[in-house]
mmCIF file of C-alpha atoms in Angstrom:
data_model
loop_
_atom_site.group_PDB
_atom_site.id
_atom_site.type_symbol
_atom_site.label_atom_id
_atom_site.label_comp_id
_atom_site.label_asym_id
_atom_site.label_seq_id
_atom_site.Cartn_x
_atom_site.Cartn_y
_atom_site.Cartn_z
ATOM 1 C CA MET R 235 14.124 -37.465 77.094
ATOM 2 C CA LYS R 236 11.216 -35.398 78.470
ATOM 3 C CA ILE R 237 11.056 -31.631 78.578
ATOM 4 C CA TYR R 238 11.502 -31.447 82.353
ATOM 5 C CA GLN R 239 14.770 -33.385 81.997
ATOM 6 C CA VAL R 240 15.952 -30.925 79.338
ATOM 7 C CA GLU R 241 14.911 -28.058 81.610
ATOM 8 C CA GLU R 242 17.111 -29.437 84.392
ATOM 9 C CA LEU R 243 20.056 -30.184 82.095
ATOM 10 C CA VAL R 244 20.184 -26.850 80.285
ATOM 11 C CA GLY R 245 18.677 -24.523 82.879
ATOM 12 C CA ILE R 246 16.045 -23.107 80.516
ATOM 13 C CA SER R 247 12.399 -22.980 81.557
ATOM 14 C CA LYS R 248 9.836 -25.121 79.765
ATOM 15 C CA LYS R 249 8.110 -21.967 78.591
ATOM 16 C CA ASN R 250 11.278 -20.691 76.931
ATOM 17 C CA ILE R 251 11.974 -24.096 75.375
ATOM 18 C CA ARG R 252 8.501 -23.937 73.829
ATOM 19 C CA PHE R 253 9.239 -20.367 72.743
ATOM 20 C CA TYR R 254 12.367 -21.470 70.878
ATOM 21 C CA GLU R 255 10.367 -24.277 69.258
ATOM 22 C CA ASP R 256 7.743 -21.748 68.117
ATOM 23 C CA GLN R 257 10.556 -19.632 66.671
ATOM 24 C CA GLY R 258 11.800 -22.623 64.681
ATOM 25 C CA LEU R 259 15.140 -22.806 66.495
ATOM 26 C CA LEU R 260 14.441 -26.249 67.976
ATOM 27 C CA ASN R 261 12.631 -29.153 66.332
ATOM 28 C CA PRO R 262 12.406 -32.203 68.607
ATOM 29 C CA SER R 263 11.069 -35.457 67.240
ATOM 30 C CA ARG R 264 7.631 -36.803 68.131
ATOM 31 C CA ASN R 265 6.773 -40.127 69.680
ATOM 32 C CA PRO R 266 4.554 -41.816 67.024
ATOM 33 C CA GLN R 267 2.506 -43.587 69.718
ATOM 34 C CA ASN R 268 1.388 -40.546 71.721
ATOM 35 C CA ASP R 269 2.735 -37.563 69.694
ATOM 36 C CA TYR R 270 4.716 -36.362 72.728
ATOM 37 C CA ARG R 271 7.970 -34.503 72.112
ATOM 38 C CA GLU R 272 11.112 -36.588 72.519
ATOM 39 C CA TYR R 273 14.274 -34.551 73.079
ATOM 40 C CA SER R 274 17.668 -35.912 72.060
ATOM 41 C CA LEU R 275 21.200 -35.045 73.158
ATOM 42 C CA LYS R 276 21.464 -33.081 69.900
ATOM 43 C CA ASP R 277 18.481 -30.978 71.002
ATOM 44 C CA VAL R 278 20.188 -30.374 74.348
ATOM 45 C CA LYS R 279 23.358 -29.210 72.578
ATOM 46 C CA THR R 280 21.266 -26.938 70.360
ATOM 47 C CA LEU R 281 19.582 -25.399 73.387
ATOM 48 C CA GLU R 282 22.951 -24.868 75.068
ATOM 49 C CA LYS R 283 24.126 -22.937 72.008
ATOM 50 C CA ILE R 284 20.917 -20.904 71.949
ATOM 51 C CA LYS R 285 21.269 -20.163 75.659
ATOM 52 C CA LEU R 286 24.862 -18.992 75.185
ATOM 53 C CA LEU R 287 23.985 -16.726 72.257
ATOM 54 C CA ARG R 288 20.913 -15.278 73.979
ATOM 55 C CA LYS R 289 22.979 -14.529 77.095
ATOM 56 C CA LEU R 290 25.239 -12.565 74.753
ATOM 57 C CA SER R 291 22.096 -10.761 73.484
ATOM 58 C CA VAL R 292 22.355 -12.188 69.979
ATOM 59 C CA PRO R 293 18.990 -11.593 68.231
ATOM 60 C CA ILE R 294 16.682 -14.530 67.546
ATOM 61 C CA GLU R 295 16.754 -13.839 63.802
ATOM 62 C CA GLU R 296 20.557 -14.073 63.697
ATOM 63 C CA ILE R 297 20.483 -17.400 65.553
ATOM 64 C CA ARG R 298 18.012 -18.606 62.942
ATOM 65 C CA LEU R 299 20.378 -17.472 60.148
ATOM 66 C CA LEU R 300 23.280 -19.250 61.851
ATOM 67 C CA GLN R 301 21.317 -22.482 62.004
ATOM 68 C CA LYS R 302 20.386 -22.194 58.336
ATOM 69 C CA GLY R 303 23.976 -21.472 57.361
ATOM 70 C CA SER R 304 22.976 -18.072 55.941
ATOM 71 C CA MET R 305 25.357 -16.316 58.351
ATOM 72 C CA THR R 306 28.820 -17.301 59.514
ATOM 73 C CA PHE R 307 29.569 -17.472 63.219
ATOM 74 C CA SER R 308 32.423 -14.997 62.740
ATOM 75 C CA SER R 309 30.195 -12.376 61.110
ATOM 76 C CA CYS R 310 27.566 -12.893 63.829
ATOM 77 C CA MET R 311 30.118 -12.218 66.547
ATOM 78 C CA THR R 312 31.485 -9.229 64.626
ATOM 79 C CA GLN R 313 28.005 -7.700 64.448
ATOM 80 C CA GLN R 314 27.461 -8.358 68.148
ATOM 81 C CA ILE R 315 30.775 -6.679 69.002
ATOM 82 C CA GLU R 316 29.690 -3.646 66.972
ATOM 83 C CA ARG R 317 26.358 -3.549 68.847
ATOM 84 C CA ILE R 318 28.147 -3.746 72.185
ATOM 85 C CA GLU R 319 30.495 -0.928 71.174
ATOM 86 C CA LYS R 320 27.466 1.208 70.274
ATOM 87 C CA GLU R 321 25.928 0.378 73.664
ATOM 88 C CA GLU R 322 29.155 1.422 75.382
ATOM 89 C CA GLN R 323 29.064 4.740 73.532
ATOM 90 C CA ASN R 324 25.401 5.068 74.446
ATOM 91 C CA ILE R 325 26.133 4.469 78.148
ATOM 92 C CA GLN R 326 28.930 7.032 78.052
ATOM 93 C CA VAL R 327 26.577 9.666 76.603
ATOM 94 C CA ILE R 328 23.975 8.931 79.303
ATOM 95 C CA LYS R 329 26.670 9.069 81.984
ATOM 96 C CA GLU R 330 27.824 12.489 80.743
ATOM 97 C CA LEU R 331 24.222 13.749 80.874
ATOM 98 C CA CYS R 332 23.872 12.498 84.456
ATOM 99 C CA VAL R 333 27.095 14.311 85.390
ATOM 100 C CA ARG R 334 25.715 17.528 83.846
ATOM 101 C CA LEU R 335 22.474 17.174 85.784
ATOM 102 C CA ARG R 336 24.367 16.645 89.013
ATOM 103 C CA ASP R 337 26.607 19.658 88.436
ATOM 104 C CA GLU R 338 24.056 22.055 86.931
ATOM 105 C CA GLN R 339 21.008 21.386 89.130
ATOM 106 C CA GLY R 340 20.824 22.170 92.803
ATOM 107 C CA ASP R 341 17.754 20.119 93.664
ATOM 108 C CA MET R 342 14.615 18.528 92.251
ATOM 109 C CA ASN R 343 12.481 21.661 92.710
ATOM 110 C CA SER R 344 14.728 23.795 90.503
ATOM 111 C CA LEU R 345 15.047 21.159 87.788
ATOM 112 C CA ASP R 346 13.710 22.322 84.399
ATOM 113 C CA ALA R 347 12.981 18.867 82.959
ATOM 114 C CA GLN R 348 11.721 20.154 79.596
ATOM 115 C CA VAL R 349 15.122 21.622 78.741
ATOM 116 C CA TYR R 350 16.832 18.286 79.236
ATOM 117 C CA LEU R 351 14.005 16.293 77.615
ATOM 118 C CA SER R 352 14.432 18.383 74.470
ATOM 119 C CA GLN R 353 18.149 17.642 74.508
ATOM 120 C CA MET R 354 17.420 13.947 75.030
ATOM 121 C CA GLU R 355 15.029 13.891 72.070
ATOM 122 C CA LYS R 356 17.793 15.318 69.901
ATOM 123 C CA MET R 357 20.209 12.717 71.270
ATOM 124 C CA GLU R 358 17.679 9.949 70.508
ATOM 125 C CA MET R 359 17.441 11.161 66.924
ATOM 126 C CA GLU R 360 21.235 10.817 66.763
ATOM 127 C CA GLY R 361 21.053 7.217 67.982
ATOM 128 C CA THR R 362 21.220 7.394 71.780
ATOM 129 C CA LYS R 363 18.845 4.997 73.551
ATOM 130 C CA PHE R 364 17.506 5.712 76.998
ATOM 131 C CA VAL R 365 15.617 3.420 79.387
ATOM 132 C CA ASP R 366 12.737 1.554 77.749
ATOM 133 C CA ILE R 367 9.876 2.834 79.899
ATOM 134 C CA GLN R 368 7.365 0.679 78.024
ATOM 135 C CA LYS R 369 9.244 -2.482 78.975
ATOM 136 C CA GLU R 370 9.456 -1.427 82.633
ATOM 137 C CA ASP R 371 5.734 -0.626 82.726
ATOM 138 C CA ILE R 372 4.761 -3.885 81.007
ATOM 139 C CA ASN R 373 6.899 -5.947 83.392
ATOM 140 C CA ARG R 374 5.522 -4.111 86.415
ATOM 141 C CA LYS R 375 1.951 -4.700 85.212
ATOM 142 C CA LYS R 376 2.626 -8.393 84.576
ATOM 143 C CA LYS R 377 4.166 -8.850 88.017
ATOM 144 C CA GLY R 378 1.295 -7.006 89.691
ATOM 145 C CA GLY R 379 -1.304 -9.153 87.922
ATOM 146 C CA ALA R 380 0.519 -12.367 88.781
ATOM 147 C CA VAL R 381 0.872 -11.409 92.451
ATOM 148 C CA ILE R 382 -2.761 -10.283 92.803
ATOM 149 C CA GLY R 383 -4.048 -13.467 91.164
ATOM 150 C CA ALA R 384 -1.854 -15.720 93.299
ATOM 151 C CA VAL R 385 -2.634 -13.910 96.551
ATOM 152 C CA SER R 386 -6.391 -13.947 95.855
ATOM 153 C CA PHE R 387 -6.355 -17.675 95.081
ATOM 154 C CA CYS R 388 -4.222 -18.484 98.141
ATOM 155 C CA PHE R 389 -6.505 -16.392 100.358
ATOM 156 C CA LEU R 390 -9.597 -18.316 99.212
ATOM 157 C CA MET R 391 -7.819 -21.646 99.624
ATOM 158 C CA LEU R 392 -6.603 -20.737 103.120
ATOM 159 C CA MET R 393 -10.137 -19.722 104.113
ATOM 160 C CA ALA R 394 -11.384 -23.097 102.927
ATOM 161 C CA LEU R 395 -8.508 -24.778 104.741
ATOM 162 C CA GLY R 396 -9.364 -22.892 107.919
ATOM 163 C CA GLY R 397 -12.956 -24.088 107.691
ATOM 164 C CA LEU R 398 -11.878 -27.706 107.325
ATOM 165 C CA VAL R 399 -9.425 -27.463 110.211
ATOM 166 C CA TYR R 400 -12.075 -25.852 112.385
ATOM 167 C CA ALA R 401 -14.499 -28.679 111.558
ATOM 168 C CA VAL R 402 -11.869 -31.246 112.565
ATOM 169 C CA VAL R 403 -10.922 -29.424 115.774
ATOM 170 C CA THR R 404 -14.532 -29.021 116.874
ATOM 171 C CA LYS R 405 -15.158 -32.652 115.920
ATOM 172 C CA SER R 406 -18.134 -31.644 113.771
ATOM 173 C CA ALA R 407 -16.579 -33.671 110.968
ATOM 174 C CA PRO R 408 -14.560 -36.918 110.993
ATOM 175 C CA ILE R 409 -10.787 -36.472 110.868
ATOM 176 C CA PHE R 410 -9.678 -38.918 108.191
ATOM 177 C CA PRO R 411 -12.123 -37.892 105.407
ATOM 178 C CA MET R 412 -11.082 -34.274 105.998
ATOM 179 C CA LEU R 413 -7.367 -35.027 105.629
ATOM 180 C CA ILE R 414 -7.604 -35.507 101.855
ATOM 181 C CA PRO R 415 -9.075 -32.049 101.025
ATOM 182 C CA ILE R 416 -6.755 -30.445 103.608
ATOM 183 C CA VAL R 417 -3.695 -31.960 101.938
ATOM 184 C CA ILE R 418 -5.000 -31.024 98.468
ATOM 185 C CA ILE R 419 -5.645 -27.401 99.450
ATOM 186 C CA PHE R 420 -2.259 -27.136 101.157
ATOM 187 C CA GLY R 421 -0.604 -28.539 98.029
ATOM 188 C CA LEU R 422 -2.472 -26.054 95.819
ATOM 189 C CA VAL R 423 -1.264 -23.132 97.938
ATOM 190 C CA ILE R 424 2.358 -24.334 97.831
ATOM 191 C CA GLY R 425 2.080 -24.944 94.087
ATOM 192 C CA THR R 426 0.636 -21.481 93.493
ATOM 193 C CA VAL R 427 3.476 -19.833 95.409
ATOM 194 C CA PHE R 428 6.019 -21.843 93.410
ATOM 195 C CA MET R 429 4.348 -20.906 90.112
ATOM 196 C CA LEU R 430 4.297 -17.245 91.137
ATOM 197 C CA ILE R 431 8.039 -17.319 91.800
ATOM 198 C CA GLN R 432 8.657 -18.968 88.424
ATOM 199 C CA ARG R 433 6.416 -16.448 86.650
ATOM 200 C CA ILE R 434 8.256 -13.496 88.182
ATOM 201 C CA LYS R 435 11.562 -15.027 87.093
ATOM 202 C CA GLU R 436 10.219 -15.378 83.542
ATOM 203 C CA ILE R 437 9.062 -11.752 83.535
ATOM 204 C CA ASN R 438 12.450 -10.595 84.818
ATOM 205 C CA ASN R 439 14.190 -12.601 82.102
ATOM 206 C CA GLY R 440 11.963 -10.834 79.589
ATOM 207 C CA GLU R 441 12.152 -13.465 76.860
ATOM 208 C CA GLU R 442 8.632 -12.727 75.611
ATOM 209 C CA TYR R 443 9.227 -8.993 75.471
ATOM 210 C CA GLU R 444 12.685 -9.281 73.966
ATOM 211 C CA ALA R 445 11.332 -11.383 71.108
ATOM 212 C CA ARG R 446 9.372 -8.391 69.827
ATOM 213 C CA LYS R 447 12.596 -6.649 68.853
ATOM 214 C CA TYR R 448 13.712 -9.317 66.416
#
């Protein structure tokens, strides 16, 4: 089957399917006549397992070890449980700090941030993890670039579309020859909006960024 069929069956974007192939987690066969990828039901099952494990935040490297048989499924789940327990402890520590801030500080103007930042640095050295500002900034920058690019392209296309429509309305150009470019431009605008939505979803999912951790 083709990649778009796999995308519909499993609910994983084509970009992420390619990502898992690049990571060596999926190896579809190739059509000898055109060298196109041919996905089997086994590949679909593999992707379903990958999707499940990734939704549970299992690292890419551990999925690779599972596939190779270098790690048992039981030990993988045990390690994930231990990570989740550490995250729960981490959240509790952050919650307690938020409670202290609420109770100790009257307002933003009186807040001595350096005192708490020093405490947070000590907590980080002890293993506490706070919000990944770098990830938030990277995602915000990616979204901003995608939106600006899409809006700029759509604006230019709509200006061109307006010119064609004006030519048709004023009868300075024949109607039927103008219909083809009008339809094409309209399709490009719709396609760009759709691609923008998909790109923002991909950024929110963070698969590219998350891969750097593993």
